[in-house]
Structures are given as C-alpha cells and as structure tokens.
Tab-separated table of C-alpha atoms and ligand atoms in Angstrom:
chain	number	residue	atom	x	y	z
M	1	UNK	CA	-3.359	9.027	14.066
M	2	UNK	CA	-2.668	5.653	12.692
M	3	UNK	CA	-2.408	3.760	9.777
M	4	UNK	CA	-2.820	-0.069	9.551
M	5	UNK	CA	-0.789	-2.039	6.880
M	6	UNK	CA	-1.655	-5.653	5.769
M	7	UNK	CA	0.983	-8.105	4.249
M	8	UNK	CA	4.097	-5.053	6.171
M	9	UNK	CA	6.332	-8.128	6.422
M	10	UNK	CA	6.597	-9.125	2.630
M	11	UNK	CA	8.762	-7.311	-0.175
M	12	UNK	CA	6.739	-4.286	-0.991
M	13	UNK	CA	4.925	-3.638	2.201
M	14	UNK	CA	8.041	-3.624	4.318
M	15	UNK	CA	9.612	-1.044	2.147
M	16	UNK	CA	6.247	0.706	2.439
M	17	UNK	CA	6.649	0.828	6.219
M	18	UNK	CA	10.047	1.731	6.332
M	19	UNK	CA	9.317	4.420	3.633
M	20	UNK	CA	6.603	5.722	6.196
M	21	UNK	CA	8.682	6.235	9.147
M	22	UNK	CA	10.988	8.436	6.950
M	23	UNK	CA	8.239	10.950	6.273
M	24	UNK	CA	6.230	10.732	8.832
M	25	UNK	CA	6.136	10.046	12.739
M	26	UNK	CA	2.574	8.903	12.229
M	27	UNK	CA	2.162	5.239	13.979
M	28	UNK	CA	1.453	2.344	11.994
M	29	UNK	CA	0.017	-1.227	12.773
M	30	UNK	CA	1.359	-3.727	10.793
M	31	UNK	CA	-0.528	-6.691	10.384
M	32	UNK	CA	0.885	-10.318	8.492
M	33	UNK	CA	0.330	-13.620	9.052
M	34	UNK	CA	3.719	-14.244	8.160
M	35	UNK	CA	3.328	-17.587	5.257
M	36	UNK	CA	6.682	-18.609	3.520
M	37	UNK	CA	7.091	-14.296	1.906
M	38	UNK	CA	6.693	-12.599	5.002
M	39	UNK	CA	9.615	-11.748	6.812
M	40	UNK	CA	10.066	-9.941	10.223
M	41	UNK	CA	13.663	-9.148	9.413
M	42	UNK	CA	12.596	-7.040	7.105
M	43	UNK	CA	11.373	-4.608	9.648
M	44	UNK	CA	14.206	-5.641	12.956
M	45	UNK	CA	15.556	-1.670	12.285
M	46	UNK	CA	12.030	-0.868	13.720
M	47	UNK	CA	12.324	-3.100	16.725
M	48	UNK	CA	12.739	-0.025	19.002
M	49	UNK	CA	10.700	2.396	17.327
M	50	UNK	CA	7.790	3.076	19.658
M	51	UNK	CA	5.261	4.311	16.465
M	52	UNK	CA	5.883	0.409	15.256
M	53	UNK	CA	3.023	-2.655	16.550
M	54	UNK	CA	3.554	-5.713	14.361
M	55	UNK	CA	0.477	-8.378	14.717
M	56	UNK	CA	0.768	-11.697	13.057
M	57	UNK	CA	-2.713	-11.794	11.424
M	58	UNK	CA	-4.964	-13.055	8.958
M	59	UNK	CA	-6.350	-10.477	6.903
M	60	UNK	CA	-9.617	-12.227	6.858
M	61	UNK	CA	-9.626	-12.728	10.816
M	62	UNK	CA	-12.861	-10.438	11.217
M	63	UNK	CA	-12.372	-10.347	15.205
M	64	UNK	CA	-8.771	-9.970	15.065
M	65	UNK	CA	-9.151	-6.730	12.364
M	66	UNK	CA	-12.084	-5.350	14.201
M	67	UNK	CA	-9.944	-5.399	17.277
M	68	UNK	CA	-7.019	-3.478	15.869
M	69	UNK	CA	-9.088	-0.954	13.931
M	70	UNK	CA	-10.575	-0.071	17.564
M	71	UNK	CA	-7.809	-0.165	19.864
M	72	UNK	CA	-5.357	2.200	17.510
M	73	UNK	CA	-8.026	4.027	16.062
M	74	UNK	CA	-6.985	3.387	12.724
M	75	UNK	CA	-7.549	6.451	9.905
M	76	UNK	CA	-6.171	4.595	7.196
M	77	UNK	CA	-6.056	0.852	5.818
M	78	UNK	CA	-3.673	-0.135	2.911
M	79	UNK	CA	-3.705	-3.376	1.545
M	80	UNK	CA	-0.879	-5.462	0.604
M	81	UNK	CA	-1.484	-8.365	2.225
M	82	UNK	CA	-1.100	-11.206	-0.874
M	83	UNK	CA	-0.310	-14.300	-2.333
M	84	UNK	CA	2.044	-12.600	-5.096
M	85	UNK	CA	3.484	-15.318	-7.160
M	86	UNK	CA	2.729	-16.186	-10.608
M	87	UNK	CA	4.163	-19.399	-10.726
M	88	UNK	CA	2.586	-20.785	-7.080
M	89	UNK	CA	-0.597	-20.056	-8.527
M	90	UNK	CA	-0.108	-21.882	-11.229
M	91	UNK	CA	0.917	-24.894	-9.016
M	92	UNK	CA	-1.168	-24.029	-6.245
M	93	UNK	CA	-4.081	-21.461	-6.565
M	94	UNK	CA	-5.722	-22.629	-3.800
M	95	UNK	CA	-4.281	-19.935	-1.890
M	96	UNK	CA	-4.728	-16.793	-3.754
M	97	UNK	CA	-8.112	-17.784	-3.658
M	98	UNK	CA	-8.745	-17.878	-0.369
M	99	UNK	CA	-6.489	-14.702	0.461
M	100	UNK	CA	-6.523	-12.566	-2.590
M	101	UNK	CA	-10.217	-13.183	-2.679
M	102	UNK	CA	-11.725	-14.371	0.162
M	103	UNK	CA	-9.214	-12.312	2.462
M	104	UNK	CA	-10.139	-9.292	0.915
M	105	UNK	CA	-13.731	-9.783	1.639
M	106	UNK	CA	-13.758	-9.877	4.864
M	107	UNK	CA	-11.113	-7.279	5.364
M	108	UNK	CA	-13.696	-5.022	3.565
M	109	UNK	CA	-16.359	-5.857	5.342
M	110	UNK	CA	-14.194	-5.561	8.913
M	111	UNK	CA	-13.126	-1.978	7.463
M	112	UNK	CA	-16.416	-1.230	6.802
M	113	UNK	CA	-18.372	-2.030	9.900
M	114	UNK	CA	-15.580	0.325	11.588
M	115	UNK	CA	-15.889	2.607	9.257
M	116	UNK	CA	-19.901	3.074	9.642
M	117	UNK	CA	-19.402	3.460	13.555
M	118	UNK	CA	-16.867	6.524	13.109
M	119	UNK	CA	-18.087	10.083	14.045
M	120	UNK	CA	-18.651	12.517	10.727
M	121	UNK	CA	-14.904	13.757	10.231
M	122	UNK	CA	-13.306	10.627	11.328
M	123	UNK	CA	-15.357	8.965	8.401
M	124	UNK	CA	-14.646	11.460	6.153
M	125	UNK	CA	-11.448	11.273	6.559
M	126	UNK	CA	-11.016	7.281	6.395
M	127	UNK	CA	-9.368	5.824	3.217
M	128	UNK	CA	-8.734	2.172	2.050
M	129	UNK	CA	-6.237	2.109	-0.252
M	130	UNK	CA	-5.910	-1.388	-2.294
M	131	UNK	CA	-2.428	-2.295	-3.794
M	132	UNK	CA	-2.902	-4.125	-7.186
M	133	UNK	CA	-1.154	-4.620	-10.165
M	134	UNK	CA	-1.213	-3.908	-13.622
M	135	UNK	CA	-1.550	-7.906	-14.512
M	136	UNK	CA	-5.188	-7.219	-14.330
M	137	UNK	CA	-4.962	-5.909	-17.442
M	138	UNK	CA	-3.914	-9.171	-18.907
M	139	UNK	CA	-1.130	-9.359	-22.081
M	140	UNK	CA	-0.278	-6.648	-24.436
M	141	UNK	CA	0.752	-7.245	-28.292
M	142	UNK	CA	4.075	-5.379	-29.004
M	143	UNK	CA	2.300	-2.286	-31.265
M	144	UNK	CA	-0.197	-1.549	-28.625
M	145	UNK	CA	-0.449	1.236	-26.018
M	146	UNK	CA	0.814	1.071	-22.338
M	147	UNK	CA	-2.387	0.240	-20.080
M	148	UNK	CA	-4.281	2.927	-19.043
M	149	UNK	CA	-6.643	3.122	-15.991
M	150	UNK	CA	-9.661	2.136	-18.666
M	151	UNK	CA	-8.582	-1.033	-20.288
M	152	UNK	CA	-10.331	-4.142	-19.803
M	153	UNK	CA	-9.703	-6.407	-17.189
M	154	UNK	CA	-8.343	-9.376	-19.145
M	155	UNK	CA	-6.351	-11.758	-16.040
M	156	UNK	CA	-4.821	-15.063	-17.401
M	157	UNK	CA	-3.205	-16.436	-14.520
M	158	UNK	CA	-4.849	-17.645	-11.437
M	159	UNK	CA	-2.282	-14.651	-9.631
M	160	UNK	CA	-4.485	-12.045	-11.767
M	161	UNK	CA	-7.465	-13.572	-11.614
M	162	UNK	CA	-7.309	-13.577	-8.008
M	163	UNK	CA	-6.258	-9.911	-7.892
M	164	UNK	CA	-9.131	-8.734	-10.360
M	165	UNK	CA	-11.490	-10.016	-8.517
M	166	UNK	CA	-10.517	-8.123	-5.463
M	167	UNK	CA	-9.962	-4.918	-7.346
M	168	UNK	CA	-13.875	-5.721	-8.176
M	169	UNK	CA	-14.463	-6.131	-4.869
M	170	UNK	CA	-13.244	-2.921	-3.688
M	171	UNK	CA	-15.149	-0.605	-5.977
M	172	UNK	CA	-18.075	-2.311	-5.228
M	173	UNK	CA	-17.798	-1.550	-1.572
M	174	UNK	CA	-16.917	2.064	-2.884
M	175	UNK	CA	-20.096	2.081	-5.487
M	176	UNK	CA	-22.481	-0.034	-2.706
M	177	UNK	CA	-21.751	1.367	1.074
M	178	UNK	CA	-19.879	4.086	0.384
M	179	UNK	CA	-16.426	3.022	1.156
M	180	UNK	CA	-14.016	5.567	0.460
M	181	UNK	CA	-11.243	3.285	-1.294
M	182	UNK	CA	-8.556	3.806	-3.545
M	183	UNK	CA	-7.071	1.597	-5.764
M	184	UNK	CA	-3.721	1.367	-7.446
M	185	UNK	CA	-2.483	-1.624	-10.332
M	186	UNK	CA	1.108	-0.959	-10.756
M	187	UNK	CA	3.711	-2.935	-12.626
M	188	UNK	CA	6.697	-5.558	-11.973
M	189	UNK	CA	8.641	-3.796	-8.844
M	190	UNK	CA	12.413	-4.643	-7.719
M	191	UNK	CA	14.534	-3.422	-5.007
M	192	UNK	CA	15.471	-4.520	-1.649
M	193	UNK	CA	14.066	-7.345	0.298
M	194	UNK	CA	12.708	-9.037	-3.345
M	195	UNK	CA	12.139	-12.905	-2.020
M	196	UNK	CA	14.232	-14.760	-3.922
M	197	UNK	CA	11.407	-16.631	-6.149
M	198	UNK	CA	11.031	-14.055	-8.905
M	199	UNK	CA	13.511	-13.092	-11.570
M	200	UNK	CA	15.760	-10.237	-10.727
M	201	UNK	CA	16.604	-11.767	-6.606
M	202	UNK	CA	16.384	-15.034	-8.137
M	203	UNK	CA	19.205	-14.215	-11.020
M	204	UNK	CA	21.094	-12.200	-8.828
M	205	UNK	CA	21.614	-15.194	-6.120
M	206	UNK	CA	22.054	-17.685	-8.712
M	207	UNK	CA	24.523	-15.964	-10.670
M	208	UNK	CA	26.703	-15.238	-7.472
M	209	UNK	CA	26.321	-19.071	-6.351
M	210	UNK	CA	27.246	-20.492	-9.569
M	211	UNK	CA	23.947	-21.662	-10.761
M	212	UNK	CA	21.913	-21.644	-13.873
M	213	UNK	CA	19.670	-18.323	-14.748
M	214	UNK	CA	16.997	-19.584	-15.793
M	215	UNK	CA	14.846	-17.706	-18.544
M	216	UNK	CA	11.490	-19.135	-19.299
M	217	UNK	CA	10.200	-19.677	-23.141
M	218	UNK	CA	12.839	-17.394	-25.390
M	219	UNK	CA	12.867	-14.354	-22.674
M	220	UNK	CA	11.505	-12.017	-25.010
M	221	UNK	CA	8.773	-11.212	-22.480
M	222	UNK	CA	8.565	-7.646	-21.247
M	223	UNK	CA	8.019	-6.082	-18.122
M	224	UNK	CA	7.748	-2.556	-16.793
M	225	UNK	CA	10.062	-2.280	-14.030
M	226	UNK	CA	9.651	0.061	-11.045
M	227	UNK	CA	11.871	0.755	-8.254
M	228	UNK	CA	10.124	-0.117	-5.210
M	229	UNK	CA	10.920	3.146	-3.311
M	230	UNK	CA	9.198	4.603	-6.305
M	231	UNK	CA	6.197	2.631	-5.739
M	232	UNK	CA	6.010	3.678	-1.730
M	233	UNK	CA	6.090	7.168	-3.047
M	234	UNK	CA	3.464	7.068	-5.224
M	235	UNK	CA	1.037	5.177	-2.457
M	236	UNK	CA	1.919	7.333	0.077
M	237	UNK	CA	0.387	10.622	-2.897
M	238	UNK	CA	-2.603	8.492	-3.730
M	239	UNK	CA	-3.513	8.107	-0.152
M	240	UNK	CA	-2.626	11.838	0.213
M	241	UNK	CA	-4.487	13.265	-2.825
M	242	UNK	CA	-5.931	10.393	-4.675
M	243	UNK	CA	-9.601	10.793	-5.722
M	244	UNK	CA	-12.434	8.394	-4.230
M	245	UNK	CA	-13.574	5.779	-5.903
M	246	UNK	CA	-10.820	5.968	-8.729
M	247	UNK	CA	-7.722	4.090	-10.076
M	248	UNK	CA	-4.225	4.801	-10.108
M	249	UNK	CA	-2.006	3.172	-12.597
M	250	UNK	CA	1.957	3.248	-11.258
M	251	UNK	CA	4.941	2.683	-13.487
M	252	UNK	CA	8.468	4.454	-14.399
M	253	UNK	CA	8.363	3.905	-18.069
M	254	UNK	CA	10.907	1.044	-17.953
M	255	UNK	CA	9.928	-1.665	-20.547
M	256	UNK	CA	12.551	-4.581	-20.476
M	257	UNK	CA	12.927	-7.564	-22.163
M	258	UNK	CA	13.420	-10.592	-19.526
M	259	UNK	CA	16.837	-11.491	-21.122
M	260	UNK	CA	17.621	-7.686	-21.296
M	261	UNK	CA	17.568	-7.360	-17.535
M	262	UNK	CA	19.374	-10.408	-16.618
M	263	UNK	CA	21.941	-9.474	-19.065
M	264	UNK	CA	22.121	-6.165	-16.735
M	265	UNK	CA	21.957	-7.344	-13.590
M	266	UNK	CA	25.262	-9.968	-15.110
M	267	UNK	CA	27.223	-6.923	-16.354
M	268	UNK	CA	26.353	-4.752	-12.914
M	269	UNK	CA	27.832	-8.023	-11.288
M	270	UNK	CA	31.075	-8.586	-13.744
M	271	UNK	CA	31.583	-4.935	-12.497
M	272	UNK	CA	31.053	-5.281	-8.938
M	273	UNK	CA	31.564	-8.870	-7.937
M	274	UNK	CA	33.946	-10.246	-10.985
M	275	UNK	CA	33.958	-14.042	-10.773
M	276	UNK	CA	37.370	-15.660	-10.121
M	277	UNK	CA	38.191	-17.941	-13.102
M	278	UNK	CA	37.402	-14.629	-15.142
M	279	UNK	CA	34.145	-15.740	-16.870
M	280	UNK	CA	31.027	-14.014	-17.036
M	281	UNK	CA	28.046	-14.330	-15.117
M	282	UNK	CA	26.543	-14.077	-18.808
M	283	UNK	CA	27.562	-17.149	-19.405
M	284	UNK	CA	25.166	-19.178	-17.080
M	285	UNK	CA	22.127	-17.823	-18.626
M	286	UNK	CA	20.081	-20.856	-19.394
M	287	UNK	CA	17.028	-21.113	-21.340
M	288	UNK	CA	13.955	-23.566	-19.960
M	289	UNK	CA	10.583	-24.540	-20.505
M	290	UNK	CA	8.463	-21.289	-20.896
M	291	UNK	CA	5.509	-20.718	-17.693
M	292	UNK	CA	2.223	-21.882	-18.817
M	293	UNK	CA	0.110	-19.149	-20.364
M	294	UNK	CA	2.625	-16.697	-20.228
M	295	UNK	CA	1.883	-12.927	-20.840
M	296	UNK	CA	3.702	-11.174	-23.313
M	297	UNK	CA	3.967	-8.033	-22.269
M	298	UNK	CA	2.486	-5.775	-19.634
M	299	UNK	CA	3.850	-1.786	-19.925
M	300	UNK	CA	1.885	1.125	-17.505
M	301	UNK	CA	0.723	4.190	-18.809
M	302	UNK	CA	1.220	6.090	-15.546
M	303	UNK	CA	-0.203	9.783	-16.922
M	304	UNK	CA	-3.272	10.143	-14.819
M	305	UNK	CA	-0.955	9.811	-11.580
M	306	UNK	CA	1.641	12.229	-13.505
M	307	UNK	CA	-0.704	14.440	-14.455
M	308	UNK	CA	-3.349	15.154	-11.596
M	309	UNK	CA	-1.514	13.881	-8.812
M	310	UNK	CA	2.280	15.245	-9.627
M	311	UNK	CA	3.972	12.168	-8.820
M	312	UNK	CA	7.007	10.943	-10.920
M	313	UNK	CA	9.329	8.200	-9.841
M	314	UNK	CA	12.910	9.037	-8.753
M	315	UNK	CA	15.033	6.208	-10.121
M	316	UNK	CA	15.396	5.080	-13.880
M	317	UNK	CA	16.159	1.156	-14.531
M	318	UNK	CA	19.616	1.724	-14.762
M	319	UNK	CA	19.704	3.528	-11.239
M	320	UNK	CA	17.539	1.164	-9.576
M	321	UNK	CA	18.915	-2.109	-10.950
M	322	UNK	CA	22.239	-1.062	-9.617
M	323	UNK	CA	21.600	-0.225	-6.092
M	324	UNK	CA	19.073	-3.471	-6.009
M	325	UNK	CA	22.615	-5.900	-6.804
M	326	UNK	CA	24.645	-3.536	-4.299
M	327	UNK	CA	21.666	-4.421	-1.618
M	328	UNK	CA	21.615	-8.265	-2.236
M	329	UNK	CA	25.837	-8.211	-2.343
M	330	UNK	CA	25.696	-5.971	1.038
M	331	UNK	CA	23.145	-7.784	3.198
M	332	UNK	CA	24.020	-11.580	2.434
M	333	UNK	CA	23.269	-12.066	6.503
M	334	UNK	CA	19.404	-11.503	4.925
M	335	UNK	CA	20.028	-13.420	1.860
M	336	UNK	CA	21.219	-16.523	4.057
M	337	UNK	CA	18.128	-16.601	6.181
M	338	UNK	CA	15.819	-16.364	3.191
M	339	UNK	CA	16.985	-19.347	1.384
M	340	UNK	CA	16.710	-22.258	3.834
M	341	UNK	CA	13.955	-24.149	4.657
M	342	UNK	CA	10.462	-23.691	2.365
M	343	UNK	CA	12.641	-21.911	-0.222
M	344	UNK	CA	15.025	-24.835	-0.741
M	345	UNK	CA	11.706	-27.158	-1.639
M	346	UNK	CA	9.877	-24.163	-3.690
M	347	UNK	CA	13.187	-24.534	-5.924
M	348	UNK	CA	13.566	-28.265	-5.970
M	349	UNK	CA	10.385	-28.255	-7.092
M	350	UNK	CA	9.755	-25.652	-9.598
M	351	UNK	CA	13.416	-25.670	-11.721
M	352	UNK	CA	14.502	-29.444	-10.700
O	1	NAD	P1	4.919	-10.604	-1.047
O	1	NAD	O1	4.467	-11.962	-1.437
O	1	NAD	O2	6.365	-10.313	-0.928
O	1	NAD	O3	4.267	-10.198	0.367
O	1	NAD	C1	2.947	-10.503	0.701
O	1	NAD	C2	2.832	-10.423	2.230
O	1	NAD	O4	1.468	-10.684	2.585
O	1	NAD	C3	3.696	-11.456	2.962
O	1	NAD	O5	4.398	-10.836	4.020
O	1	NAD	C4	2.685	-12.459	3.501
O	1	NAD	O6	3.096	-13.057	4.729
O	1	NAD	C5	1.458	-11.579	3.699
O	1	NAD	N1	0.190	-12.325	3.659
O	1	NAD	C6	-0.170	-13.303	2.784
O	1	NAD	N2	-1.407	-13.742	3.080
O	1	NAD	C7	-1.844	-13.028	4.149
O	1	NAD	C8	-3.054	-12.990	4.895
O	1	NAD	N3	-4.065	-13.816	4.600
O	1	NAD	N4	-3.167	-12.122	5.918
O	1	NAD	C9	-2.139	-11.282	6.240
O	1	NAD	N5	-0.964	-11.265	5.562
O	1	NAD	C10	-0.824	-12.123	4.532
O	1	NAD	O7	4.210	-9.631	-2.078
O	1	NAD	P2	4.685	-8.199	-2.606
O	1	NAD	O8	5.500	-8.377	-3.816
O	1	NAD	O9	5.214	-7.425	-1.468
O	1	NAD	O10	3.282	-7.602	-3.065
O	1	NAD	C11	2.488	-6.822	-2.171
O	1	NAD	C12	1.221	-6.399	-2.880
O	1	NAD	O11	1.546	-5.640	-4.031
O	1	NAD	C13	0.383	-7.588	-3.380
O	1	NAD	O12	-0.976	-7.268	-3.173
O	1	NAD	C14	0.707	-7.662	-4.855
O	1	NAD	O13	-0.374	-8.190	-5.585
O	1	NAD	C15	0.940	-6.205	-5.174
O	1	NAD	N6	1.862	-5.939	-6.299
O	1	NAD	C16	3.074	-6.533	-6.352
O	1	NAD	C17	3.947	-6.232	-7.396
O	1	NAD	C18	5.320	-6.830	-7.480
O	1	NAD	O14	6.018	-6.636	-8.479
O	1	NAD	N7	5.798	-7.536	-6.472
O	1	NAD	C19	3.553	-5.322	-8.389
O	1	NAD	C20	2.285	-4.725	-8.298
O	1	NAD	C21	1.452	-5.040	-7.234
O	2	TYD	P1	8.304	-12.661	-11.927
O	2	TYD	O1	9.443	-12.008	-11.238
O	2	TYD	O2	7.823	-13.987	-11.435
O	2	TYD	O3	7.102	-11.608	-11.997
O	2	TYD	P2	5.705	-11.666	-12.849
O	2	TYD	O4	5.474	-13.045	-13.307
O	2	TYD	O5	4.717	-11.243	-11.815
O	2	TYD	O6	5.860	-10.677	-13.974
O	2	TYD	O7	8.702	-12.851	-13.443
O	2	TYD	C1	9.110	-11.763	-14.238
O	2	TYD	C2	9.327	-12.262	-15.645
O	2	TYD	O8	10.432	-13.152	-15.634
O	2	TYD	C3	8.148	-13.078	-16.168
O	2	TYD	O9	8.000	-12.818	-17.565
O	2	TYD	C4	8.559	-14.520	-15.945
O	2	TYD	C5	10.076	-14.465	-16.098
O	2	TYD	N1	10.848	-15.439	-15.295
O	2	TYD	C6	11.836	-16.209	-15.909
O	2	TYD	O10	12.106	-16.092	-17.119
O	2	TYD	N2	12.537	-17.094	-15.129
O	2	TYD	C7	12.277	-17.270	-13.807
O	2	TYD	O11	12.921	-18.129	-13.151
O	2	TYD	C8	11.258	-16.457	-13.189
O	2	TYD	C9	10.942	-16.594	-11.723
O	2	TYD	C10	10.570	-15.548	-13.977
C-alpha cells in the first residue's frame, strides 16, 4: 500500500512524511514542485529509506498524477500542496489562484478518474484527504465562540479565498461523483522546518541576528497555535477514522496574542541563547504598518475531532514553543540554506 503526498517538501507536509515513517512502514510518494517553500532538505534523513519516491510535480500536471497514482497504486491522496502565505497573496495572488484553485481541480479530477477505474474494495477503501485551514472561517470578534465545523465561510484574504474555494471544491466532488474525501481547516501551526516568512521562524532568526521583530498594526491579533507534530497526528486519525464527506476542525486550544508569543519566543531565547552586551531580545520588538485587511482573531473549536475521533494534541504552547527555538538554535546548517537567494528579495521587499 501507498500513500501519495502533495506539497511533502514544504513546512507541514515534510513533518507529515517524516511523522509517517515513524508509525508506519507503509510507502509514500511524495510529490512537489518545489517553488521558493519547498525544500528537499527537509526530507535528506529519508534519502536511503527505500518506502521514500520524491517527484518534483505540479499538482495540476493531470499526466504526471495519473502516472503516479498507477504505477504505486496509490490508496490514499493527502493534499498539502499550497501557496500558504498571507502576505504573498496580498502582493501576488496570482499564484494561489492558479494552485490553490486551479491545482486542486485538476488534482481532483486526476484522483477521480483513478479512483472510478479501481476494483470494489480498492475504491472503497480510497480516501482524499484535503489539508485546509481554519482562515476559511474568516475573523472572529473577541466575545465570540471558537469556530466550529458549521460556521460560515467568511475568507478575507486572497490566501483564504483561495483555500475556500478548494475546500468547495472538494465536497463537491464528494456530493457529485462520489469521491470519498475528507477535509480538515486547522489553525496557525509552528514547529520545525517553519520557512522563515511567517512570524514565529521569522522572530526567532531576527532576534538571534540582531534585527528588528517586526509586529504588524498594535499585535493584538490572535492566533491559535498548534504544534505541528500535533497536526500530523490528527491527519494521520482523520484519514484513519474520519467520516466521508465531513470536516475536521484541528487546534490545541492555544489562543495568543501576536506580541504575547514573540515576547515568549524572546524570553525562551534570553534563557537559552543570552545576547552578549546583556540586553534583551525584547528589546528589538518593533512595531510597523499593520497587513492590509487583517483578521482579528481566528481560535478552533476542535470538539468534534475530540469527541468522535479521540484525538487530543500532545504539546501545550509552552512545550511546543520551546522545542520549536531549540530546533532553529540546533540546525542553523538548515537555517543558512533557507535564507539566501529568493528569501533575501521576499524580505527586501516586504519589511524594507
Ligand atoms: P508551505 O508553503 O510551507 O508548503 C507548501 C508546499 O507545496 C511547498 O513545498 C511547495 O513547493 C508545494 N507546492 C506549491 N505549489 C505546488 C504545486 N502546484 N504542485 C505541487 N506542489 C506545490 O505550506 P505549509 O505551511 O506546509 O502548509 C501546507 C498546507 O497546510 C497548505 O495547504 C496550507 O493551506 C495548510 N495549512 C497551513 C497552516 C499553517 O499554519 N502553515 C495551517 C493550516 C493549514
Ligand atoms: P503568519 O505567520 O503570516 O500566519 P497567518 O497570517 O497565516 O496567521 O502571521 C501570524 C500573525 O502574525 C498574523 O496575525 C500576522 C502577524 N505577523 C506580524 O505581526 N509580523 C510579521 O512579520 C508577520 C510575518 C506576521
């Protein structure tokens, strides 16, 4: 048996596929076209693992997916394959578009046309399990409940709006041809291999390079932060046990302020990493112009998984948080490869 993962080379699907191999000897295909967030290093401690085939690969390649679902005999698809970041697609949607949207079209319809051709249990058993995220849900006012799996879809960025519309997708494959799909929407994760363009990375390298940290509008924006491990777990029981046709919202309970956490991640660092002229890493917080639209708040309510699934996350913030700054502080090889080239212009450009 195999499974086939899209987008294995960027932050969360490389965890995912490292995640896999420690449960399971099951093979997997991993499939990424590799753009400026998809990183083969990620995965080099599977370079001699025999259950590991890595394809650069555009989700939307129709011949290219057809191919792979046939040759491995794939039993299971799950999608990560994005563009992922808010502030690109505020600068650039073009992108998420044509990925987020378009991509996951013709992925469907690839998965699909395999699907049809299986023989009775093989198509039984088949899932398609699509990563989203709880930004779908749009912004929250500070008195009102966590998101559940029935709220609106309310996207304001061109990130969520590109996301929503392939959740849409999805169940209509499910509702239309019978696709047996699962979806999950889960919230802000952190953890290892985090490109360096979103907040926590992003703080953590600037702080230890001397740099602002920069915290849009008056950082009183919250987000519910997951562990990422936590997040592999919980895939890996929706695509065990998860229901057809249904939605899974993921998240550890962890509402943060924006200045909250990077006031953390500077006291896990005065700790670990105190900086030679005795300051603290507090000290370089710096407050710029906010992100245009800007949600407020997003916060999961993640009781359905809880409940009829029996998944809980292992880590709490505070657990999490610390092992993510002892990962960036112990792999700096990593960290040094990330940051040249396209990143160096992505910063120029966005903070300059
Ligand atoms: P990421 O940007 O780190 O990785 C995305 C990966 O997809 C990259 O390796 C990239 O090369 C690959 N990719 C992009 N376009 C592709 C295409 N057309 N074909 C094949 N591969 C392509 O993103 P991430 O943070 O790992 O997010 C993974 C998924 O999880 C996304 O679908 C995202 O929407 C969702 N999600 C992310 C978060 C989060 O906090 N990061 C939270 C909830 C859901
Ligand atoms: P980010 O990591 O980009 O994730 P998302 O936008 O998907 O939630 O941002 C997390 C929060 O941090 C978000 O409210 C925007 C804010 N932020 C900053 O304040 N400064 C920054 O430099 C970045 C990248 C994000």
């Amino acid at each position: 048996m195999t499974i086939l993962v899209t987008g294995a080379a960027g932050f969360i699907g490389s965890n995912f596929v490292l995640d896999w191999f420690e449960h399971s000897k099951e093979d997997v295909v991993s499939l990424d076209l590799l753009t400026y967030a998809g990183n083969l290093e990620n995965l080099s401690s599977l370079n001699n693992n025999s259950h590991h085939h890595f394809l650069k690969g555009n989700i939307g390649d129709r011949e290219l997916v057809s191919q792979l679902l046939q040759k491995y005999q794939v039993r299971a698809v799950l999608n990560f394959a994005a563009e992922s970041h808010v502030d690109r697609s505020i600068s650039g949607p073009g992108d998420f578009i044509e990925t987020n949207i378009v991509g996951t079209y013709n992925l469907l319809d690839s998965v699909r046309a395999y699907w049809d051709g299986l023989d009775e249990s093989s198509n039984k058993a088949f899932r398609f399990l699509h990563v989203s995220t709880d930004e779908v849900y749009g912004s929250l006012e500070k008195s009102n409940p966590a998101f559940t799996e029935t709220n609106r879809y309310e996207p304001n960025s061109p990130y969520s709006a590109s996301k929503a519309a392939s959740d849409h997708l999805v169940r209509a494959w499910y509702h239309t041809y019978g696709l047996p799909v699962v979806t999950t929407n889960c919230s802000n994760n952190y953890g290892p291999y985090h490109f360096p363009e979103k907040l926590i990375p992003l703080c953590i390298l600037n702080a230890l390079n001397g740099k602002p940290l920069p915290i849009y509008g008056d950082g009183q924006q919250i987000r519910d932060w997951l562990y990422v491990k936590d997040h592999c777990s919980a895939i890996r029981t929706v695509l065990e046990k998860g229901q057809l046709g249904e939605t899974y919202n993921v998240g550890g309970w962890n509402e943060k302020a924006n200045i909250e956490v990077v006031k953390t991640l500077c006291s896990i660092l005065d700790e670990l990493k105190p900086k030679s002229d005795g300051s603290k890493y507090e000290t370089q917080v710096t407050y710029v112009k906010d992100r245009p639209g800007h949600d407020r708040r997003y916060a999961i309510d993640a009781t359905k998984l809880e409940k009829e699934l029996a998944w809980k996350p292992n880590e709490t913030f505070e657990t999490g948080i610390r092992k993510t700054v002892e990962w960036y502080l112990n792999n700096q090889a990593w960290v040094d490869h990330v940051v040249s080239g396209e990143y160096k212009n992505w910063i120029e450009k966005q903070y300059s």
